[in-house]
Amino acid sequence: MSGRAVPAPGPMTLLREAVMDAHNEERQRWHVPPLVWNQRLADDALTHARQLAHMGQLKHASMAGRARPQGENLWMGTRGAYSYHQMMNGFLEERTDYVAGAVPNISRTGNWSDTGHYSQIIWRTTTAVGCAVASSRDYDFLVCRYDPAGNVWGKRADDADRNAPAIAMGGKTRARSYSISYNWP
């Protein structure tokens, strides 16, 4: 055994692990291929997370100047109060209201945005994700970017895969978060 200490994983490594575990475990439930981490998406996410921290509010990024559409999930919570896994669970808890239908008919509540984070996570044709967190004095801001974007109007997340699991009804998500994609008509 060597006397060299192994450094603890840094925050970005822990974030990446939490993101990939949460996304790919849920995607496995739906029999869709796993996502890969994309550092370009993570860098884009960090830029926007820093802007949100500076503004102190959640707001989706503009598509201006982007070569191709990206999906985007946003989350904010009290600074230091949530682990990366808890942040991801805020998105995943939307499964309780998710209905496997074509966007916008994907929520038991009648409001597609109540399950938009979740549908982006399980969107079959999405292949890559990158996320980042930035903090203001009071809040942490998580931004996840997806390529290609999901939540395409009139399309299904599961690509008509009827082997998807049954989703039990339950409680509401408590995260303040927003999901959007930019492939709208």
PDB file of C-alpha atoms in Angstrom:
ATOM      1  CA  MET A   1       0.000   0.000   0.000  1.00  0.00           C
ATOM      2  CA  SER A   2       1.411   3.345  -1.017  1.00  0.00           C
ATOM      3  CA  GLY A   3       1.635   6.277   1.357  1.00  0.00           C
ATOM      4  CA  ARG A   4       0.153   8.641  -1.224  1.00  0.00           C
ATOM      5  CA  ALA A   5      -3.204  10.106  -0.360  1.00  0.00           C
ATOM      6  CA  VAL A   6      -5.886  10.000  -2.994  1.00  0.00           C
ATOM      7  CA  PRO A   7      -7.673  13.346  -3.236  1.00  0.00           C
ATOM      8  CA  ALA A   8     -11.399  13.420  -2.584  1.00  0.00           C
ATOM      9  CA  PRO A   9     -13.530  13.903  -5.668  1.00  0.00           C
ATOM     10  CA  GLY A  10     -14.155  17.565  -6.450  1.00  0.00           C
ATOM     11  CA  PRO A  11     -17.586  19.185  -6.687  1.00  0.00           C
ATOM     12  CA  MET A  12     -17.763  18.825 -10.479  1.00  0.00           C
ATOM     13  CA  THR A  13     -16.975  15.115 -10.257  1.00  0.00           C
ATOM     14  CA  LEU A  14     -19.685  14.651  -7.622  1.00  0.00           C
ATOM     15  CA  LEU A  15     -22.175  16.636  -9.708  1.00  0.00           C
ATOM     16  CA  ARG A  16     -21.372  14.623 -12.815  1.00  0.00           C
ATOM     17  CA  GLU A  17     -21.827  11.333 -10.926  1.00  0.00           C
ATOM     18  CA  ALA A  18     -25.159  12.435  -9.427  1.00  0.00           C
ATOM     19  CA  VAL A  19     -26.432  13.647 -12.797  1.00  0.00           C
ATOM     20  CA  MET A  20     -25.397  10.561 -14.711  1.00  0.00           C
ATOM     21  CA  ASP A  21     -26.688   8.156 -12.052  1.00  0.00           C
ATOM     22  CA  ALA A  22     -30.076   9.872 -11.795  1.00  0.00           C
ATOM     23  CA  HIS A  23     -30.582  10.265 -15.532  1.00  0.00           C
ATOM     24  CA  ASN A  24     -29.416   6.847 -16.617  1.00  0.00           C
ATOM     25  CA  GLU A  25     -31.178   4.890 -13.871  1.00  0.00           C
ATOM     26  CA  GLU A  26     -34.439   6.558 -14.845  1.00  0.00           C
ATOM     27  CA  ARG A  27     -33.791   6.082 -18.567  1.00  0.00           C
ATOM     28  CA  GLN A  28     -33.152   2.388 -17.916  1.00  0.00           C
ATOM     29  CA  ARG A  29     -36.661   2.125 -16.412  1.00  0.00           C
ATOM     30  CA  TRP A  30     -38.004   3.341 -19.774  1.00  0.00           C
ATOM     31  CA  HIS A  31     -35.736   1.087 -21.856  1.00  0.00           C
ATOM     32  CA  VAL A  32     -34.070   4.048 -23.560  1.00  0.00           C
ATOM     33  CA  PRO A  33     -30.316   4.322 -24.189  1.00  0.00           C
ATOM     34  CA  PRO A  34     -28.144   5.934 -21.517  1.00  0.00           C
ATOM     35  CA  LEU A  35     -26.940   9.498 -21.860  1.00  0.00           C
ATOM     36  CA  VAL A  36     -23.289  10.479 -22.099  1.00  0.00           C
ATOM     37  CA  TRP A  37     -21.736  13.465 -20.353  1.00  0.00           C
ATOM     38  CA  ASN A  38     -20.894  16.303 -22.724  1.00  0.00           C
ATOM     39  CA  GLN A  39     -18.415  18.850 -21.415  1.00  0.00           C
ATOM     40  CA  ARG A  40     -19.459  21.479 -23.985  1.00  0.00           C
ATOM     41  CA  LEU A  41     -23.013  21.278 -22.654  1.00  0.00           C
ATOM     42  CA  ALA A  42     -21.689  21.479 -19.077  1.00  0.00           C
ATOM     43  CA  ASP A  43     -19.644  24.573 -19.979  1.00  0.00           C
ATOM     44  CA  ASP A  44     -22.715  26.191 -21.575  1.00  0.00           C
ATOM     45  CA  ALA A  45     -24.725  25.270 -18.486  1.00  0.00           C
ATOM     46  CA  LEU A  46     -22.120  26.861 -16.203  1.00  0.00           C
ATOM     47  CA  THR A  47     -22.202  30.105 -18.160  1.00  0.00           C
ATOM     48  CA  HIS A  48     -25.972  30.286 -17.779  1.00  0.00           C
ATOM     49  CA  ALA A  49     -25.920  29.155 -14.122  1.00  0.00           C
ATOM     50  CA  ARG A  50     -23.555  32.031 -13.345  1.00  0.00           C
ATOM     51  CA  GLN A  51     -25.921  34.458 -15.095  1.00  0.00           C
ATOM     52  CA  LEU A  52     -28.840  33.149 -13.058  1.00  0.00           C
ATOM     53  CA  ALA A  53     -26.869  33.485  -9.818  1.00  0.00           C
ATOM     54  CA  HIS A  54     -26.052  37.070 -10.763  1.00  0.00           C
ATOM     55  CA  MET A  55     -29.726  37.841 -11.581  1.00  0.00           C
ATOM     56  CA  GLY A  56     -31.037  35.898  -8.581  1.00  0.00           C
ATOM     57  CA  GLN A  57     -33.872  34.276 -10.545  1.00  0.00           C
ATOM     58  CA  LEU A  58     -34.691  31.368 -12.851  1.00  0.00           C
ATOM     59  CA  LYS A  59     -34.941  32.276 -16.515  1.00  0.00           C
ATOM     60  CA  HIS A  60     -34.293  30.171 -19.578  1.00  0.00           C
ATOM     61  CA  ALA A  61     -31.362  31.084 -21.783  1.00  0.00           C
ATOM     62  CA  SER A  62     -31.870  32.596 -25.187  1.00  0.00           C
ATOM     63  CA  MET A  63     -31.310  30.417 -28.223  1.00  0.00           C
ATOM     64  CA  ALA A  64     -29.634  33.299 -30.061  1.00  0.00           C
ATOM     65  CA  GLY A  65     -26.205  32.339 -31.350  1.00  0.00           C
ATOM     66  CA  ARG A  66     -26.601  28.591 -30.851  1.00  0.00           C
ATOM     67  CA  ALA A  67     -25.857  26.343 -33.787  1.00  0.00           C
ATOM     68  CA  ARG A  68     -28.397  23.746 -32.660  1.00  0.00           C
ATOM     69  CA  PRO A  69     -31.277  23.620 -30.179  1.00  0.00           C
ATOM     70  CA  GLN A  70     -30.591  22.374 -26.661  1.00  0.00           C
ATOM     71  CA  GLY A  71     -33.035  21.258 -24.012  1.00  0.00           C
ATOM     72  CA  GLU A  72     -32.674  22.945 -20.645  1.00  0.00           C
ATOM     73  CA  ASN A  73     -33.758  22.036 -17.114  1.00  0.00           C
ATOM     74  CA  LEU A  74     -33.409  24.654 -14.374  1.00  0.00           C
ATOM     75  CA  TRP A  75     -33.549  24.291 -10.595  1.00  0.00           C
ATOM     76  CA  MET A  76     -32.901  26.639  -7.662  1.00  0.00           C
ATOM     77  CA  GLY A  77     -32.863  26.123  -3.936  1.00  0.00           C
ATOM     78  CA  THR A  78     -31.467  27.564  -0.742  1.00  0.00           C
ATOM     79  CA  ARG A  79     -27.682  27.721  -0.958  1.00  0.00           C
ATOM     80  CA  GLY A  80     -26.017  24.677   0.554  1.00  0.00           C
ATOM     81  CA  ALA A  81     -29.298  23.067   1.664  1.00  0.00           C
ATOM     82  CA  TYR A  82     -29.531  20.448  -1.113  1.00  0.00           C
ATOM     83  CA  SER A  83     -27.154  17.752  -2.271  1.00  0.00           C
ATOM     84  CA  TYR A  84     -26.711  17.118  -5.998  1.00  0.00           C
ATOM     85  CA  HIS A  85     -28.804  13.969  -5.586  1.00  0.00           C
ATOM     86  CA  GLN A  86     -31.611  15.987  -3.982  1.00  0.00           C
ATOM     87  CA  MET A  87     -31.480  18.465  -6.848  1.00  0.00           C
ATOM     88  CA  MET A  88     -31.855  15.596  -9.336  1.00  0.00           C
ATOM     89  CA  ASN A  89     -34.672  14.092  -7.264  1.00  0.00           C
ATOM     90  CA  GLY A  90     -36.558  17.367  -7.649  1.00  0.00           C
ATOM     91  CA  PHE A  91     -36.744  16.603 -11.367  1.00  0.00           C
ATOM     92  CA  LEU A  92     -37.382  12.885 -10.933  1.00  0.00           C
ATOM     93  CA  GLU A  93     -40.293  13.385  -8.509  1.00  0.00           C
ATOM     94  CA  GLU A  94     -42.270  14.697 -11.473  1.00  0.00           C
ATOM     95  CA  ARG A  95     -42.710  11.058 -12.548  1.00  0.00           C
ATOM     96  CA  THR A  96     -45.700  10.863 -10.186  1.00  0.00           C
ATOM     97  CA  ASP A  97     -47.695  13.164 -12.475  1.00  0.00           C
ATOM     98  CA  TYR A  98     -46.155  12.057 -15.785  1.00  0.00           C
ATOM     99  CA  VAL A  99     -48.373  10.564 -18.478  1.00  0.00           C
ATOM    100  CA  ALA A 100     -46.721   8.855 -21.458  1.00  0.00           C
ATOM    101  CA  GLY A 101     -48.363  10.923 -24.166  1.00  0.00           C
ATOM    102  CA  ALA A 102     -47.412  13.412 -26.830  1.00  0.00           C
ATOM    103  CA  VAL A 103     -46.279  16.852 -25.614  1.00  0.00           C
ATOM    104  CA  PRO A 104     -48.211  18.806 -24.271  1.00  0.00           C
ATOM    105  CA  ASN A 105     -50.408  15.929 -23.018  1.00  0.00           C
ATOM    106  CA  ILE A 106     -47.834  14.530 -20.576  1.00  0.00           C
ATOM    107  CA  SER A 107     -49.184  15.458 -17.143  1.00  0.00           C
ATOM    108  CA  ARG A 108     -51.980  14.222 -14.913  1.00  0.00           C
ATOM    109  CA  THR A 109     -52.386  17.856 -13.789  1.00  0.00           C
ATOM    110  CA  GLY A 110     -53.151  19.086 -17.310  1.00  0.00           C
ATOM    111  CA  ASN A 111     -50.086  21.359 -17.260  1.00  0.00           C
ATOM    112  CA  TRP A 112     -47.211  19.879 -19.269  1.00  0.00           C
ATOM    113  CA  SER A 113     -44.646  22.037 -17.458  1.00  0.00           C
ATOM    114  CA  ASP A 114     -45.385  20.054 -14.255  1.00  0.00           C
ATOM    115  CA  THR A 115     -43.569  17.099 -15.840  1.00  0.00           C
ATOM    116  CA  GLY A 116     -41.311  18.769 -18.413  1.00  0.00           C
ATOM    117  CA  HIS A 117     -38.060  18.108 -16.514  1.00  0.00           C
ATOM    118  CA  TYR A 118     -38.902  14.461 -16.236  1.00  0.00           C
ATOM    119  CA  SER A 119     -39.867  14.049 -19.880  1.00  0.00           C
ATOM    120  CA  GLN A 120     -36.604  15.722 -20.961  1.00  0.00           C
ATOM    121  CA  ILE A 121     -34.634  13.284 -18.801  1.00  0.00           C
ATOM    122  CA  ILE A 122     -36.289  10.228 -20.379  1.00  0.00           C
ATOM    123  CA  TRP A 123     -36.565  11.625 -23.937  1.00  0.00           C
ATOM    124  CA  ARG A 124     -35.447   8.740 -26.147  1.00  0.00           C
ATOM    125  CA  THR A 125     -33.637  10.761 -28.820  1.00  0.00           C
ATOM    126  CA  THR A 126     -31.633  12.852 -26.346  1.00  0.00           C
ATOM    127  CA  THR A 127     -28.107  11.422 -26.209  1.00  0.00           C
ATOM    128  CA  ALA A 128     -26.035  13.845 -24.119  1.00  0.00           C
ATOM    129  CA  VAL A 129     -26.288  15.953 -20.987  1.00  0.00           C
ATOM    130  CA  GLY A 130     -24.077  18.480 -19.228  1.00  0.00           C
ATOM    131  CA  CYS A 131     -24.929  20.285 -15.993  1.00  0.00           C
ATOM    132  CA  ALA A 132     -23.424  22.909 -13.729  1.00  0.00           C
ATOM    133  CA  VAL A 133     -24.212  24.712 -10.485  1.00  0.00           C
ATOM    134  CA  ALA A 134     -23.499  28.330  -9.561  1.00  0.00           C
ATOM    135  CA  SER A 135     -24.421  30.087  -6.332  1.00  0.00           C
ATOM    136  CA  SER A 136     -25.561  33.509  -5.282  1.00  0.00           C
ATOM    137  CA  ARG A 137     -25.422  34.696  -1.702  1.00  0.00           C
ATOM    138  CA  ASP A 138     -28.723  32.922  -0.966  1.00  0.00           C
ATOM    139  CA  TYR A 139     -29.373  30.327  -3.683  1.00  0.00           C
ATOM    140  CA  ASP A 140     -27.826  27.503  -5.691  1.00  0.00           C
ATOM    141  CA  PHE A 141     -28.762  27.397  -9.373  1.00  0.00           C
ATOM    142  CA  LEU A 142     -28.556  24.129 -11.310  1.00  0.00           C
ATOM    143  CA  VAL A 143     -28.660  24.202 -15.107  1.00  0.00           C
ATOM    144  CA  CYS A 144     -28.741  21.022 -17.204  1.00  0.00           C
ATOM    145  CA  ARG A 145     -28.435  21.157 -20.977  1.00  0.00           C
ATOM    146  CA  TYR A 146     -29.515  18.349 -23.320  1.00  0.00           C
ATOM    147  CA  ASP A 147     -28.629  17.438 -26.890  1.00  0.00           C
ATOM    148  CA  PRO A 148     -30.680  16.980 -28.893  1.00  0.00           C
ATOM    149  CA  ALA A 149     -33.523  18.762 -27.120  1.00  0.00           C
ATOM    150  CA  GLY A 150     -36.567  16.847 -25.947  1.00  0.00           C
ATOM    151  CA  ASN A 151     -40.114  17.984 -25.209  1.00  0.00           C
ATOM    152  CA  VAL A 152     -40.843  18.338 -28.910  1.00  0.00           C
ATOM    153  CA  TRP A 153     -44.436  19.451 -29.414  1.00  0.00           C
ATOM    154  CA  GLY A 154     -46.625  16.619 -30.669  1.00  0.00           C
ATOM    155  CA  LYS A 155     -43.980  13.932 -29.970  1.00  0.00           C
ATOM    156  CA  ARG A 156     -43.667  11.316 -27.227  1.00  0.00           C
ATOM    157  CA  ALA A 157     -40.695  10.986 -24.872  1.00  0.00           C
ATOM    158  CA  ASP A 158     -40.755   7.205 -25.121  1.00  0.00           C
ATOM    159  CA  ASP A 159     -40.931   7.181 -28.920  1.00  0.00           C
ATOM    160  CA  ALA A 160     -44.007   4.942 -28.701  1.00  0.00           C
ATOM    161  CA  ASP A 161     -42.155   2.341 -26.599  1.00  0.00           C
ATOM    162  CA  ARG A 162     -44.937   0.356 -24.952  1.00  0.00           C
ATOM    163  CA  ASN A 163     -42.488  -1.490 -22.663  1.00  0.00           C
ATOM    164  CA  ALA A 164     -42.298   1.559 -20.399  1.00  0.00           C
ATOM    165  CA  PRO A 165     -42.960   1.036 -16.662  1.00  0.00           C
ATOM    166  CA  ALA A 166     -46.219   1.990 -15.028  1.00  0.00           C
ATOM    167  CA  ILE A 167     -45.881   5.268 -13.147  1.00  0.00           C
ATOM    168  CA  ALA A 168     -47.507   5.374  -9.721  1.00  0.00           C
ATOM    169  CA  MET A 169     -49.387   8.479  -8.648  1.00  0.00           C
ATOM    170  CA  GLY A 170     -48.008  10.344  -5.669  1.00  0.00           C
ATOM    171  CA  GLY A 171     -46.808  13.661  -4.258  1.00  0.00           C
ATOM    172  CA  LYS A 172     -45.734  16.807  -6.054  1.00  0.00           C
ATOM    173  CA  THR A 173     -42.206  17.991  -6.610  1.00  0.00           C
ATOM    174  CA  ARG A 174     -41.062  20.748  -4.281  1.00  0.00           C
ATOM    175  CA  ALA A 175     -38.230  22.085  -6.377  1.00  0.00           C
ATOM    176  CA  ARG A 176     -38.552  25.463  -8.009  1.00  0.00           C
ATOM    177  CA  SER A 177     -37.599  24.487 -11.475  1.00  0.00           C
ATOM    178  CA  TYR A 178     -38.357  24.952 -15.133  1.00  0.00           C
ATOM    179  CA  SER A 179     -37.880  22.828 -18.217  1.00  0.00           C
ATOM    180  CA  ILE A 180     -37.924  23.878 -21.814  1.00  0.00           C
ATOM    181  CA  SER A 181     -36.751  22.780 -25.180  1.00  0.00           C
ATOM    182  CA  TYR A 182     -36.454  24.811 -28.287  1.00  0.00           C
ATOM    183  CA  ASN A 183     -37.873  22.548 -31.012  1.00  0.00           C
ATOM    184  CA  TRP A 184     -41.297  24.197 -30.905  1.00  0.00           C
ATOM    185  CA  PRO A 185     -43.395  24.857 -34.007  1.00  0.00           C
TER     186      PRO A 185
END
